Amino acid sequence: MTLRLDDPSVAQGDPGPSTPLRVAPSSSRGGETTGGSTASRVELDYSGGERLTMNMGPQHPSAHGVFRAILTLEGEQVVAVDAVIGYLHRCHEKLSETLTYAQYPSIASKTDYVAAMTSEFAYVMAAEQIGKIEVPKRAQYLRVIAAELQRIASHLLWLGTWCLDMGGALGGGATIFLYCIREREMILDLFESLVGARLLYGFYQVGGTRYDIPEGWTDACRKTVDVIDSRIGEYEGLLEENPFFLVRARGVGVISRELAEDVGIAGPLLRGSGVSFDIRRSAPYSSYEDFTFDVPVEADGDCFSRYRIRMVEFRESIKIIRQALDRLPEGPISSRPGLKSVAQIRIPKGEAYARVEGPRGEVGCYLIADGSAKPYRMKWRGASFSNLSVLPHIIPGHKVADVVAIMGSVDPVFGEVDR
Amino acid sequence: MTREQATTLIGERFGVAQVEGESPLVVTLPVDQWASFARFAKETLGCRFFSFSTAVDWKEQGLEVVAKVDNLDERLSLLMKTKLGAGVTTCPSLVPIYRGANWMERECYDMFGIRFEGHPDLRRILLSEDWEGHPLLKSYAVDTPHPPYR
Amino acid sequence: MGLCVPGAHPRVEIKPPIPIIPAPIWKNIKDLQEWEQLHQKRPEGDKHSAAFESITEGIHSFPGGFVVTTLADAFFNWARKSSVWPVTFGLACCAIEMMATFASRFDVERLGMVPWASPRHSDLMVVSGTVTIKMAPMLERIYAQMPDPKWAVSMGSCANSGGPFRHGYHVVKGVDRVIPVDVYVPGCPPPPESLLNGLLLLQEQIAHFRRTGERAAPNPKVD
């Protein structure tokens, strides 16, 4: 598809004079000629209102995945953004109608692949709500531990890639990236001993969890969490004393409270704009009401407040994990154990919307079951899809370099956006 | 604004609507009241948070559009549903009321072919502009070939 | 290989039992037939440039010249396989594992691979993630922008064959329908050790290319 300048998909603002270059018939004025016998003259005119359409294409080093932003620039300032998504549309919703409730959770991981447990959680919770399936207490605590570890791992990757984007891969940005990946590897080792996989798991099943924790896992978990706790302070010190970081993050990408609610963004973005809403607190699921933790809220709405919220969320997740490990009850890990065939779990007719507070916001699964082993319709309410739809509203007015910082602080994962 | 208060208010203004469910409160409406109910939900019930909007294909009975809005301060969730009727593929758009409906309705158009009246920029979002067919309809096969790639 | 059992006649060969695995009749399987037809093969004539050939011929024709070319060959071999620069082409979940491979625990830079954002300066494309129909033309364009000789590694089951999303309407059944692939790394996602294994196999292939001027034949041990 070739992009024409009068293509309606180009920009949401008015096009304006689009080119500074005009080829005029020859006259006696000076100026460069195109040379040769054509006797026409090229005038260069920079009156300041010219707009340039620049493509920040699906492959770019900003490490966020396949996203295309067609920016309309006036000089260095962005005037309009057209976000083109769909480069990773993997037909999750249609495929879920062909896969059973036992098969789909590991595919559900692949929506938000950085925090894979979140999506599985939403799916199995929706199925359990319709089928009124009880989840044993031990399974609930294990789910909470896994979800909070996943939140820490996801925020570590966010911090690493955001600083990598802002600093440049061969410049200073790789410092925090390598440190965060080092910590994240420790958490992934924990997951590997629990589930067997590092990145994409099938840990959650309808009725509970699939695996129980092995010997010595709680001690390893406590040690890992202690190490991460001590290092978060180091990263905060590195970044917040750095004037370049502060200039790039303060006042950039302000999302007003009204815009945040209207567009439907959630998670650290919503809390960064002053709305105190956390599903773990407002509509607790899976024993979250048993744990004491704070929900950070900042009022500024810029990239720095979102950064502060995520840094506080590290510590809150560590608190929750410690409490859950201390009070982990004994008991079965699933109310539907012993899965012998893929079509064993049948959910009666009904519908439910289950939502989970993921690292990026509200991940929801709207499930319509029809009594068989496969859902009739399943819709993913992806946190990143809603979060990304705020970009055309907040980016205009910033410079090109800020686009990268804003996108990083919005933290999209394109598996969730495109599903 | 508790669930009971909301139910009473909805019953007064929109008598035709069916209200059921706990959380979320499920309201089923006829199509012509779709936009006015959304405005009522935003202004009177205080549901300013737009969660999502999608559609379901019920085969012979036609399509159904679903939207969920929340009142974050008072923890009220509202799930609005409307059946478009057999063969009908148009529905009023919620974009003038909630800006978050923009991309969600584009996705419904892309996947189901529902044209939203009043949408400022209705074009495909996930698939390419020249794609034929609307995949999430039950009549579309999941493994439709698309030479030369599959 | 015969076993020599002490006390037995030296000419008696006692062979260990060799499992007879019948060759799979895959020509009946529709998916594999499709793969045979539709996967991209390397273009022919993918060898050294004519100028280079003439120089090597010239050096060969001197007495003792073959020593120089053998040493130079070994040197160029080592240099080319030890500085493969991949273009950062992460599409989906495998990109996270690829980033973990490039990070400090599974350090791929010790093999000389510096991830480089621009395709014009890179030799290798690691396709990590699902290729969708919307993305496929972009992938082809970026592959075309890479200068020859270039290699492609298909990482993860989505890039190998479409993976868990194979039956989706928007998913390409393997990146080898779009570009010719040299090494396939299985896994969902392949852990960094697997990707490193794949990259080391690729280095062997590159060495083979440099020595013989031909792309490597399928490795009998692995395939």
PDB file of N, CA, C and O in Angstrom, chain A residues 58-59 61 63 65-66 68 84-92 94-95 107 110 113-114 157 161 170 177-178 181 184-185 188-189 198-200, chain C residues 87-93 96-97 99-100 103-106 116-117 130 132 134-135 138 142 164-165 167-171 188-189 191-192:
ATOM      1  N   PRO A  58       7.473  -0.468  11.384  1.00  0.00           N
ATOM      2  CA  PRO A  58       7.301  -1.604  12.285  1.00  0.00           C
ATOM      3  C   PRO A  58       8.604  -2.191  12.800  1.00  0.00           C
ATOM      4  O   PRO A  58       8.593  -2.861  13.814  1.00  0.00           O
ATOM      5  N   GLN A  59       9.689  -1.954  12.115  1.00  0.00           N
ATOM      6  CA  GLN A  59      10.941  -2.414  12.684  1.00  0.00           C
ATOM      7  C   GLN A  59      11.732  -1.186  13.076  1.00  0.00           C
ATOM      8  O   GLN A  59      12.152  -0.419  12.224  1.00  0.00           O
ATOM      9  N   PRO A  61      14.572   0.295  16.330  1.00  0.00           N
ATOM     10  CA  PRO A  61      15.375  -0.204  17.441  1.00  0.00           C
ATOM     11  C   PRO A  61      14.807   0.086  18.799  1.00  0.00           C
ATOM     12  O   PRO A  61      15.382  -0.313  19.789  1.00  0.00           O
ATOM     13  N   ALA A  63      12.814  -1.263  20.453  1.00  0.00           N
ATOM     14  CA  ALA A  63      12.647  -2.502  21.230  1.00  0.00           C
ATOM     15  C   ALA A  63      11.252  -2.783  21.757  1.00  0.00           C
ATOM     16  O   ALA A  63      11.105  -3.540  22.682  1.00  0.00           O
ATOM     17  N   GLY A  65       8.550  -3.813  19.835  1.00  0.00           N
ATOM     18  CA  GLY A  65       7.761  -4.735  19.056  1.00  0.00           C
ATOM     19  C   GLY A  65       7.308  -4.068  17.787  1.00  0.00           C
ATOM     20  O   GLY A  65       7.786  -3.018  17.403  1.00  0.00           O
ATOM     21  N   VAL A  66       6.333  -4.683  17.125  1.00  0.00           N
ATOM     22  CA  VAL A  66       5.968  -4.235  15.804  1.00  0.00           C
ATOM     23  C   VAL A  66       4.870  -3.190  15.909  1.00  0.00           C
ATOM     24  O   VAL A  66       3.715  -3.497  16.109  1.00  0.00           O
ATOM     25  N   ARG A  68       3.743   0.693  14.166  1.00  0.00           N
ATOM     26  CA  ARG A  68       4.081   1.681  13.160  1.00  0.00           C
ATOM     27  C   ARG A  68       3.394   2.968  13.529  1.00  0.00           C
ATOM     28  O   ARG A  68       2.178   2.998  13.717  1.00  0.00           O
ATOM     29  N   VAL A  84      -0.529   2.690  13.545  1.00  0.00           N
ATOM     30  CA  VAL A  84      -0.971   1.542  12.764  1.00  0.00           C
ATOM     31  C   VAL A  84      -0.542   0.296  13.528  1.00  0.00           C
ATOM     32  O   VAL A  84       0.639   0.097  13.783  1.00  0.00           O
ATOM     33  N   ILE A  85      -1.500  -0.515  13.907  1.00  0.00           N
ATOM     34  CA  ILE A  85      -1.173  -1.726  14.643  1.00  0.00           C
ATOM     35  C   ILE A  85      -1.675  -2.905  13.830  1.00  0.00           C
ATOM     36  O   ILE A  85      -2.201  -2.735  12.740  1.00  0.00           O
ATOM     37  N   GLY A  86      -1.553  -4.079  14.345  1.00  0.00           N
ATOM     38  CA  GLY A  86      -2.051  -5.244  13.639  1.00  0.00           C
ATOM     39  C   GLY A  86      -0.955  -6.065  13.013  1.00  0.00           C
ATOM     40  O   GLY A  86      -1.225  -7.060  12.365  1.00  0.00           O
ATOM     41  N   TYR A  87       0.305  -5.678  13.223  1.00  0.00           N
ATOM     42  CA  TYR A  87       1.374  -6.462  12.633  1.00  0.00           C
ATOM     43  C   TYR A  87       1.627  -7.750  13.381  1.00  0.00           C
ATOM     44  O   TYR A  87       2.410  -8.573  12.951  1.00  0.00           O
ATOM     45  N   LEU A  88       0.972  -7.879  14.558  1.00  0.00           N
ATOM     46  CA  LEU A  88       1.151  -9.129  15.282  1.00  0.00           C
ATOM     47  C   LEU A  88      -0.210  -9.759  15.581  1.00  0.00           C
ATOM     48  O   LEU A  88      -0.388 -10.451  16.573  1.00  0.00           O
ATOM     49  N   HIS A  89      -1.161  -9.526  14.690  1.00  0.00           N
ATOM     50  CA  HIS A  89      -2.503 -10.056  14.946  1.00  0.00           C
ATOM     51  C   HIS A  89      -2.478 -11.552  14.707  1.00  0.00           C
ATOM     52  O   HIS A  89      -2.382 -12.005  13.565  1.00  0.00           O
ATOM     53  N   ARG A  90      -2.566 -12.299  15.778  1.00  0.00           N
ATOM     54  CA  ARG A  90      -2.380 -13.744  15.654  1.00  0.00           C
ATOM     55  C   ARG A  90      -3.666 -14.506  15.858  1.00  0.00           C
ATOM     56  O   ARG A  90      -3.632 -15.671  16.194  1.00  0.00           O
ATOM     57  N   CYS A  91      -4.800 -13.839  15.702  1.00  0.00           N
ATOM     58  CA  CYS A  91      -6.091 -14.524  15.678  1.00  0.00           C
ATOM     59  C   CYS A  91      -6.385 -15.257  16.970  1.00  0.00           C
ATOM     60  O   CYS A  91      -6.901 -16.368  16.949  1.00  0.00           O
ATOM     61  N   HIS A  92      -6.063 -14.655  18.116  1.00  0.00           N
ATOM     62  CA  HIS A  92      -6.333 -15.324  19.392  1.00  0.00           C
ATOM     63  C   HIS A  92      -7.806 -15.590  19.584  1.00  0.00           C
ATOM     64  O   HIS A  92      -8.201 -16.650  20.067  1.00  0.00           O
ATOM     65  N   LYS A  94     -10.314 -15.868  17.510  1.00  0.00           N
ATOM     66  CA  LYS A  94     -10.899 -16.900  16.657  1.00  0.00           C
ATOM     67  C   LYS A  94     -10.343 -18.266  17.033  1.00  0.00           C
ATOM     68  O   LYS A  94     -11.053 -19.258  17.040  1.00  0.00           O
ATOM     69  N   LEU A  95      -9.060 -18.327  17.371  1.00  0.00           N
ATOM     70  CA  LEU A  95      -8.466 -19.622  17.717  1.00  0.00           C
ATOM     71  C   LEU A  95      -9.034 -20.149  19.017  1.00  0.00           C
ATOM     72  O   LEU A  95      -9.150 -21.359  19.198  1.00  0.00           O
ATOM     73  N   ILE A 107      -1.745 -20.878  25.438  1.00  0.00           N
ATOM     74  CA  ILE A 107      -1.765 -19.948  24.301  1.00  0.00           C
ATOM     75  C   ILE A 107      -2.081 -18.549  24.810  1.00  0.00           C
ATOM     76  O   ILE A 107      -1.622 -17.554  24.262  1.00  0.00           O
ATOM     77  N   LYS A 110       0.598 -16.048  25.466  1.00  0.00           N
ATOM     78  CA  LYS A 110       1.291 -15.354  24.399  1.00  0.00           C
ATOM     79  C   LYS A 110       0.657 -14.031  24.041  1.00  0.00           C
ATOM     80  O   LYS A 110       1.135 -13.360  23.153  1.00  0.00           O
ATOM     81  N   TYR A 113       3.217 -11.300  26.499  1.00  0.00           N
ATOM     82  CA  TYR A 113       4.268 -12.282  26.676  1.00  0.00           C
ATOM     83  C   TYR A 113       5.325 -11.875  27.683  1.00  0.00           C
ATOM     84  O   TYR A 113       6.142 -12.697  28.063  1.00  0.00           O
ATOM     85  N   VAL A 114       5.324 -10.635  28.114  1.00  0.00           N
ATOM     86  CA  VAL A 114       6.305 -10.257  29.117  1.00  0.00           C
ATOM     87  C   VAL A 114       5.813 -10.642  30.507  1.00  0.00           C
ATOM     88  O   VAL A 114       6.603 -10.960  31.387  1.00  0.00           O
ATOM     89  N   LEU A 157      11.865  -5.636  33.137  1.00  0.00           N
ATOM     90  CA  LEU A 157      12.088  -5.532  31.698  1.00  0.00           C
ATOM     91  C   LEU A 157      11.673  -4.154  31.196  1.00  0.00           C
ATOM     92  O   LEU A 157      12.346  -3.564  30.352  1.00  0.00           O
ATOM     93  N   THR A 161      14.270  -1.745  29.190  1.00  0.00           N
ATOM     94  CA  THR A 161      14.081  -1.305  27.813  1.00  0.00           C
ATOM     95  C   THR A 161      13.777   0.175  27.725  1.00  0.00           C
ATOM     96  O   THR A 161      14.173   0.830  26.759  1.00  0.00           O
ATOM     97  N   LEU A 170      24.196   1.672  22.507  1.00  0.00           N
ATOM     98  CA  LEU A 170      25.636   1.655  22.724  1.00  0.00           C
ATOM     99  C   LEU A 170      26.067   2.815  23.596  1.00  0.00           C
ATOM    100  O   LEU A 170      27.225   3.005  23.862  1.00  0.00           O
ATOM    101  N   PHE A 177      19.787  -1.628  31.491  1.00  0.00           N
ATOM    102  CA  PHE A 177      19.216  -2.782  30.811  1.00  0.00           C
ATOM    103  C   PHE A 177      19.887  -4.048  31.299  1.00  0.00           C
ATOM    104  O   PHE A 177      19.232  -5.016  31.692  1.00  0.00           O
ATOM    105  N   LEU A 178      21.208  -4.061  31.318  1.00  0.00           N
ATOM    106  CA  LEU A 178      21.897  -5.290  31.716  1.00  0.00           C
ATOM    107  C   LEU A 178      21.683  -5.611  33.186  1.00  0.00           C
ATOM    108  O   LEU A 178      21.517  -6.776  33.565  1.00  0.00           O
ATOM    109  N   ILE A 181      18.119  -7.038  33.464  1.00  0.00           N
ATOM    110  CA  ILE A 181      18.010  -8.386  32.918  1.00  0.00           C
ATOM    111  C   ILE A 181      18.680  -9.374  33.864  1.00  0.00           C
ATOM    112  O   ILE A 181      18.220 -10.507  34.033  1.00  0.00           O
ATOM    113  N   ARG A 184      16.121 -10.051  36.397  1.00  0.00           N
ATOM    114  CA  ARG A 184      15.006 -10.779  35.794  1.00  0.00           C
ATOM    115  C   ARG A 184      15.381 -12.238  35.581  1.00  0.00           C
ATOM    116  O   ARG A 184      14.546 -13.132  35.719  1.00  0.00           O
ATOM    117  N   GLU A 185      16.646 -12.496  35.252  1.00  0.00           N
ATOM    118  CA  GLU A 185      17.064 -13.884  35.057  1.00  0.00           C
ATOM    119  C   GLU A 185      16.904 -14.680  36.338  1.00  0.00           C
ATOM    120  O   GLU A 185      16.562 -15.857  36.328  1.00  0.00           O
ATOM    121  N   LEU A 188      13.335 -15.586  36.466  1.00  0.00           N
ATOM    122  CA  LEU A 188      13.014 -16.604  35.473  1.00  0.00           C
ATOM    123  C   LEU A 188      13.557 -17.966  35.881  1.00  0.00           C
ATOM    124  O   LEU A 188      12.966 -19.000  35.565  1.00  0.00           O
ATOM    125  N   ASP A 189      14.646 -17.981  36.637  1.00  0.00           N
ATOM    126  CA  ASP A 189      15.130 -19.260  37.154  1.00  0.00           C
ATOM    127  C   ASP A 189      14.130 -19.854  38.124  1.00  0.00           C
ATOM    128  O   ASP A 189      13.880 -21.067  38.131  1.00  0.00           O
ATOM    129  N   ARG A 198      10.747 -20.649  30.904  1.00  0.00           N
ATOM    130  CA  ARG A 198      11.212 -19.346  31.367  1.00  0.00           C
ATOM    131  C   ARG A 198      10.253 -18.236  31.038  1.00  0.00           C
ATOM    132  O   ARG A 198      10.099 -17.306  31.814  1.00  0.00           O
ATOM    133  N   LEU A 199       9.660 -18.287  29.895  1.00  0.00           N
ATOM    134  CA  LEU A 199       8.923 -17.110  29.457  1.00  0.00           C
ATOM    135  C   LEU A 199       7.436 -17.344  29.315  1.00  0.00           C
ATOM    136  O   LEU A 199       6.637 -16.547  29.742  1.00  0.00           O
ATOM    137  N   LEU A 200       7.059 -18.418  28.692  1.00  0.00           N
ATOM    138  CA  LEU A 200       5.642 -18.669  28.432  1.00  0.00           C
ATOM    139  C   LEU A 200       5.269 -19.968  29.110  1.00  0.00           C
ATOM    140  O   LEU A 200       5.878 -20.995  28.872  1.00  0.00           O
TER     141      LEU A 200
ATOM    142  N   VAL C  87      20.594  -8.160  12.603  1.00  0.00           N
ATOM    143  CA  VAL C  87      19.734  -6.970  12.632  1.00  0.00           C
ATOM    144  C   VAL C  87      18.666  -7.245  13.683  1.00  0.00           C
ATOM    145  O   VAL C  87      18.135  -8.341  13.767  1.00  0.00           O
ATOM    146  N   THR C  88      18.376  -6.229  14.517  1.00  0.00           N
ATOM    147  CA  THR C  88      17.420  -6.471  15.606  1.00  0.00           C
ATOM    148  C   THR C  88      16.029  -6.549  14.996  1.00  0.00           C
ATOM    149  O   THR C  88      15.441  -5.556  14.616  1.00  0.00           O
ATOM    150  N   PHE C  89      15.534  -7.736  14.876  1.00  0.00           N
ATOM    151  CA  PHE C  89      14.227  -7.916  14.243  1.00  0.00           C
ATOM    152  C   PHE C  89      13.361  -8.746  15.140  1.00  0.00           C
ATOM    153  O   PHE C  89      13.023  -9.885  14.831  1.00  0.00           O
ATOM    154  N   GLY C  90      13.007  -8.212  16.293  1.00  0.00           N
ATOM    155  CA  GLY C  90      12.185  -8.968  17.203  1.00  0.00           C
ATOM    156  C   GLY C  90      10.733  -8.692  16.915  1.00  0.00           C
ATOM    157  O   GLY C  90      10.307  -7.549  16.806  1.00  0.00           O
ATOM    158  N   LEU C  91       9.967  -9.731  16.751  1.00  0.00           N
ATOM    159  CA  LEU C  91       8.561  -9.549  16.433  1.00  0.00           C
ATOM    160  C   LEU C  91       7.695  -9.780  17.657  1.00  0.00           C
ATOM    161  O   LEU C  91       6.811  -9.013  17.940  1.00  0.00           O
ATOM    162  N   ALA C  92       7.898 -10.853  18.379  1.00  0.00           N
ATOM    163  CA  ALA C  92       6.952 -11.242  19.444  1.00  0.00           C
ATOM    164  C   ALA C  92       7.732 -11.813  20.620  1.00  0.00           C
ATOM    165  O   ALA C  92       8.834 -11.395  20.902  1.00  0.00           O
ATOM    166  N   CYS C  93       7.157 -12.787  21.286  1.00  0.00           N
ATOM    167  CA  CYS C  93       7.711 -13.336  22.521  1.00  0.00           C
ATOM    168  C   CYS C  93       9.166 -13.778  22.385  1.00  0.00           C
ATOM    169  O   CYS C  93       9.960 -13.619  23.311  1.00  0.00           O
ATOM    170  N   ILE C  96      11.886 -11.387  23.324  1.00  0.00           N
ATOM    171  CA  ILE C  96      12.321 -11.227  24.715  1.00  0.00           C
ATOM    172  C   ILE C  96      13.440 -12.215  25.017  1.00  0.00           C
ATOM    173  O   ILE C  96      14.437 -11.888  25.674  1.00  0.00           O
ATOM    174  N   GLU C  97      13.298 -13.439  24.507  1.00  0.00           N
ATOM    175  CA  GLU C  97      14.372 -14.407  24.721  1.00  0.00           C
ATOM    176  C   GLU C  97      15.608 -14.027  23.933  1.00  0.00           C
ATOM    177  O   GLU C  97      16.733 -14.278  24.364  1.00  0.00           O
ATOM    178  N   MET C  99      16.501 -10.956  23.372  1.00  0.00           N
ATOM    179  CA  MET C  99      17.134  -9.902  24.171  1.00  0.00           C
ATOM    180  C   MET C  99      17.875 -10.498  25.354  1.00  0.00           C
ATOM    181  O   MET C  99      18.955 -10.041  25.710  1.00  0.00           O
ATOM    182  N   ALA C 100      17.312 -11.555  25.936  1.00  0.00           N
ATOM    183  CA  ALA C 100      18.019 -12.202  27.049  1.00  0.00           C
ATOM    184  C   ALA C 100      19.305 -12.865  26.563  1.00  0.00           C
ATOM    185  O   ALA C 100      20.302 -12.896  27.286  1.00  0.00           O
ATOM    186  N   ALA C 103      21.921 -10.293  26.275  1.00  0.00           N
ATOM    187  CA  ALA C 103      22.308  -9.652  27.532  1.00  0.00           C
ATOM    188  C   ALA C 103      23.475 -10.403  28.146  1.00  0.00           C
ATOM    189  O   ALA C 103      24.077 -11.251  27.519  1.00  0.00           O
ATOM    190  N   SER C 104      23.784 -10.099  29.385  1.00  0.00           N
ATOM    191  CA  SER C 104      25.094 -10.518  29.884  1.00  0.00           C
ATOM    192  C   SER C 104      25.175 -11.960  30.339  1.00  0.00           C
ATOM    193  O   SER C 104      26.260 -12.499  30.412  1.00  0.00           O
ATOM    194  N   ARG C 105      24.010 -12.624  30.611  1.00  0.00           N
ATOM    195  CA  ARG C 105      24.172 -13.988  31.109  1.00  0.00           C
ATOM    196  C   ARG C 105      24.530 -14.954  29.988  1.00  0.00           C
ATOM    197  O   ARG C 105      25.342 -15.848  30.155  1.00  0.00           O
ATOM    198  N   PHE C 106      23.858 -14.795  28.857  1.00  0.00           N
ATOM    199  CA  PHE C 106      24.098 -15.704  27.737  1.00  0.00           C
ATOM    200  C   PHE C 106      24.807 -14.973  26.619  1.00  0.00           C
ATOM    201  O   PHE C 106      24.722 -15.386  25.477  1.00  0.00           O
ATOM    202  N   TRP C 116      22.519  -4.948  15.646  1.00  0.00           N
ATOM    203  CA  TRP C 116      22.656  -3.684  14.947  1.00  0.00           C
ATOM    204  C   TRP C 116      21.339  -3.325  14.327  1.00  0.00           C
ATOM    205  O   TRP C 116      20.775  -4.112  13.602  1.00  0.00           O
ATOM    206  N   ALA C 117      20.873  -2.105  14.579  1.00  0.00           N
ATOM    207  CA  ALA C 117      19.508  -1.791  14.169  1.00  0.00           C
ATOM    208  C   ALA C 117      19.362  -1.643  12.674  1.00  0.00           C
ATOM    209  O   ALA C 117      18.309  -1.912  12.131  1.00  0.00           O
ATOM    210  N   THR C 130       6.155 -14.459  15.539  1.00  0.00           N
ATOM    211  CA  THR C 130       5.219 -14.852  14.488  1.00  0.00           C
ATOM    212  C   THR C 130       5.254 -13.842  13.361  1.00  0.00           C
ATOM    213  O   THR C 130       5.203 -12.638  13.583  1.00  0.00           O
ATOM    214  N   THR C 132       3.164 -12.280  10.488  1.00  0.00           N
ATOM    215  CA  THR C 132       1.777 -12.204  10.051  1.00  0.00           C
ATOM    216  C   THR C 132       1.735 -11.694   8.625  1.00  0.00           C
ATOM    217  O   THR C 132       2.708 -11.179   8.105  1.00  0.00           O
ATOM    218  N   LYS C 134       0.322  -9.166   7.469  1.00  0.00           N
ATOM    219  CA  LYS C 134       0.549  -7.721   7.359  1.00  0.00           C
ATOM    220  C   LYS C 134       2.028  -7.393   7.464  1.00  0.00           C
ATOM    221  O   LYS C 134       2.496  -6.417   6.899  1.00  0.00           O
ATOM    222  N   MET C 135       2.761  -8.193   8.218  1.00  0.00           N
ATOM    223  CA  MET C 135       4.175  -7.904   8.459  1.00  0.00           C
ATOM    224  C   MET C 135       5.066  -8.494   7.385  1.00  0.00           C
ATOM    225  O   MET C 135       6.189  -8.059   7.209  1.00  0.00           O
ATOM    226  N   MET C 138       6.963  -6.262   4.952  1.00  0.00           N
ATOM    227  CA  MET C 138       8.004  -5.454   5.605  1.00  0.00           C
ATOM    228  C   MET C 138       9.249  -6.296   5.841  1.00  0.00           C
ATOM    229  O   MET C 138      10.387  -5.840   5.686  1.00  0.00           O
ATOM    230  N   ILE C 142      13.016  -5.644   4.451  1.00  0.00           N
ATOM    231  CA  ILE C 142      14.213  -5.496   5.280  1.00  0.00           C
ATOM    232  C   ILE C 142      15.257  -6.534   4.900  1.00  0.00           C
ATOM    233  O   ILE C 142      16.457  -6.243   4.868  1.00  0.00           O
ATOM    234  N   PRO C 164       2.009 -22.264  17.319  1.00  0.00           N
ATOM    235  CA  PRO C 164       0.668 -22.530  17.858  1.00  0.00           C
ATOM    236  C   PRO C 164      -0.426 -21.778  17.105  1.00  0.00           C
ATOM    237  O   PRO C 164      -1.597 -22.100  17.247  1.00  0.00           O
ATOM    238  N   PHE C 165      -0.052 -20.805  16.297  1.00  0.00           N
ATOM    239  CA  PHE C 165      -1.035 -19.993  15.589  1.00  0.00           C
ATOM    240  C   PHE C 165      -1.162 -20.400  14.144  1.00  0.00           C
ATOM    241  O   PHE C 165      -1.698 -19.656  13.325  1.00  0.00           O
ATOM    242  N   HIS C 167      -2.993 -22.220  12.434  1.00  0.00           N
ATOM    243  CA  HIS C 167      -4.280 -22.261  11.741  1.00  0.00           C
ATOM    244  C   HIS C 167      -4.976 -20.918  11.735  1.00  0.00           C
ATOM    245  O   HIS C 167      -6.110 -20.824  11.300  1.00  0.00           O
ATOM    246  N   GLY C 168      -4.340 -19.877  12.213  1.00  0.00           N
ATOM    247  CA  GLY C 168      -4.970 -18.576  12.198  1.00  0.00           C
ATOM    248  C   GLY C 168      -4.977 -17.993  10.797  1.00  0.00           C
ATOM    249  O   GLY C 168      -4.094 -18.243   9.990  1.00  0.00           O
ATOM    250  N   TYR C 169      -5.966 -17.155  10.523  1.00  0.00           N
ATOM    251  CA  TYR C 169      -6.130 -16.645   9.166  1.00  0.00           C
ATOM    252  C   TYR C 169      -5.108 -15.591   8.810  1.00  0.00           C
ATOM    253  O   TYR C 169      -4.951 -15.236   7.664  1.00  0.00           O
ATOM    254  N   HIS C 170      -4.410 -15.054   9.802  1.00  0.00           N
ATOM    255  CA  HIS C 170      -3.519 -13.931   9.522  1.00  0.00           C
ATOM    256  C   HIS C 170      -2.060 -14.305   9.722  1.00  0.00           C
ATOM    257  O   HIS C 170      -1.187 -13.450   9.758  1.00  0.00           O
ATOM    258  N   VAL C 171      -1.776 -15.598   9.882  1.00  0.00           N
ATOM    259  CA  VAL C 171      -0.428 -16.020  10.257  1.00  0.00           C
ATOM    260  C   VAL C 171       0.222 -16.722   9.078  1.00  0.00           C
ATOM    261  O   VAL C 171      -0.395 -17.577   8.443  1.00  0.00           O
ATOM    262  N   CYS C 188       9.325 -22.746  22.118  1.00  0.00           N
ATOM    263  CA  CYS C 188       8.276 -21.754  22.216  1.00  0.00           C
ATOM    264  C   CYS C 188       8.303 -21.114  23.585  1.00  0.00           C
ATOM    265  O   CYS C 188       7.531 -21.528  24.450  1.00  0.00           O
ATOM    266  N   PRO C 189       9.101 -20.135  23.841  1.00  0.00           N
ATOM    267  CA  PRO C 189      10.202 -19.703  23.006  1.00  0.00           C
ATOM    268  C   PRO C 189      11.442 -20.541  23.259  1.00  0.00           C
ATOM    269  O   PRO C 189      11.565 -21.121  24.331  1.00  0.00           O
ATOM    270  N   PRO C 191      14.772 -21.376  24.696  1.00  0.00           N
ATOM    271  CA  PRO C 191      15.562 -20.727  25.724  1.00  0.00           C
ATOM    272  C   PRO C 191      16.882 -20.255  25.128  1.00  0.00           C
ATOM    273  O   PRO C 191      17.289 -20.751  24.089  1.00  0.00           O
ATOM    274  N   PRO C 192      17.535 -19.302  25.765  1.00  0.00           N
ATOM    275  CA  PRO C 192      18.759 -18.751  25.176  1.00  0.00           C
ATOM    276  C   PRO C 192      19.808 -19.800  24.832  1.00  0.00           C
ATOM    277  O   PRO C 192      20.560 -19.620  23.882  1.00  0.00           O
TER     278      PRO C 192
END
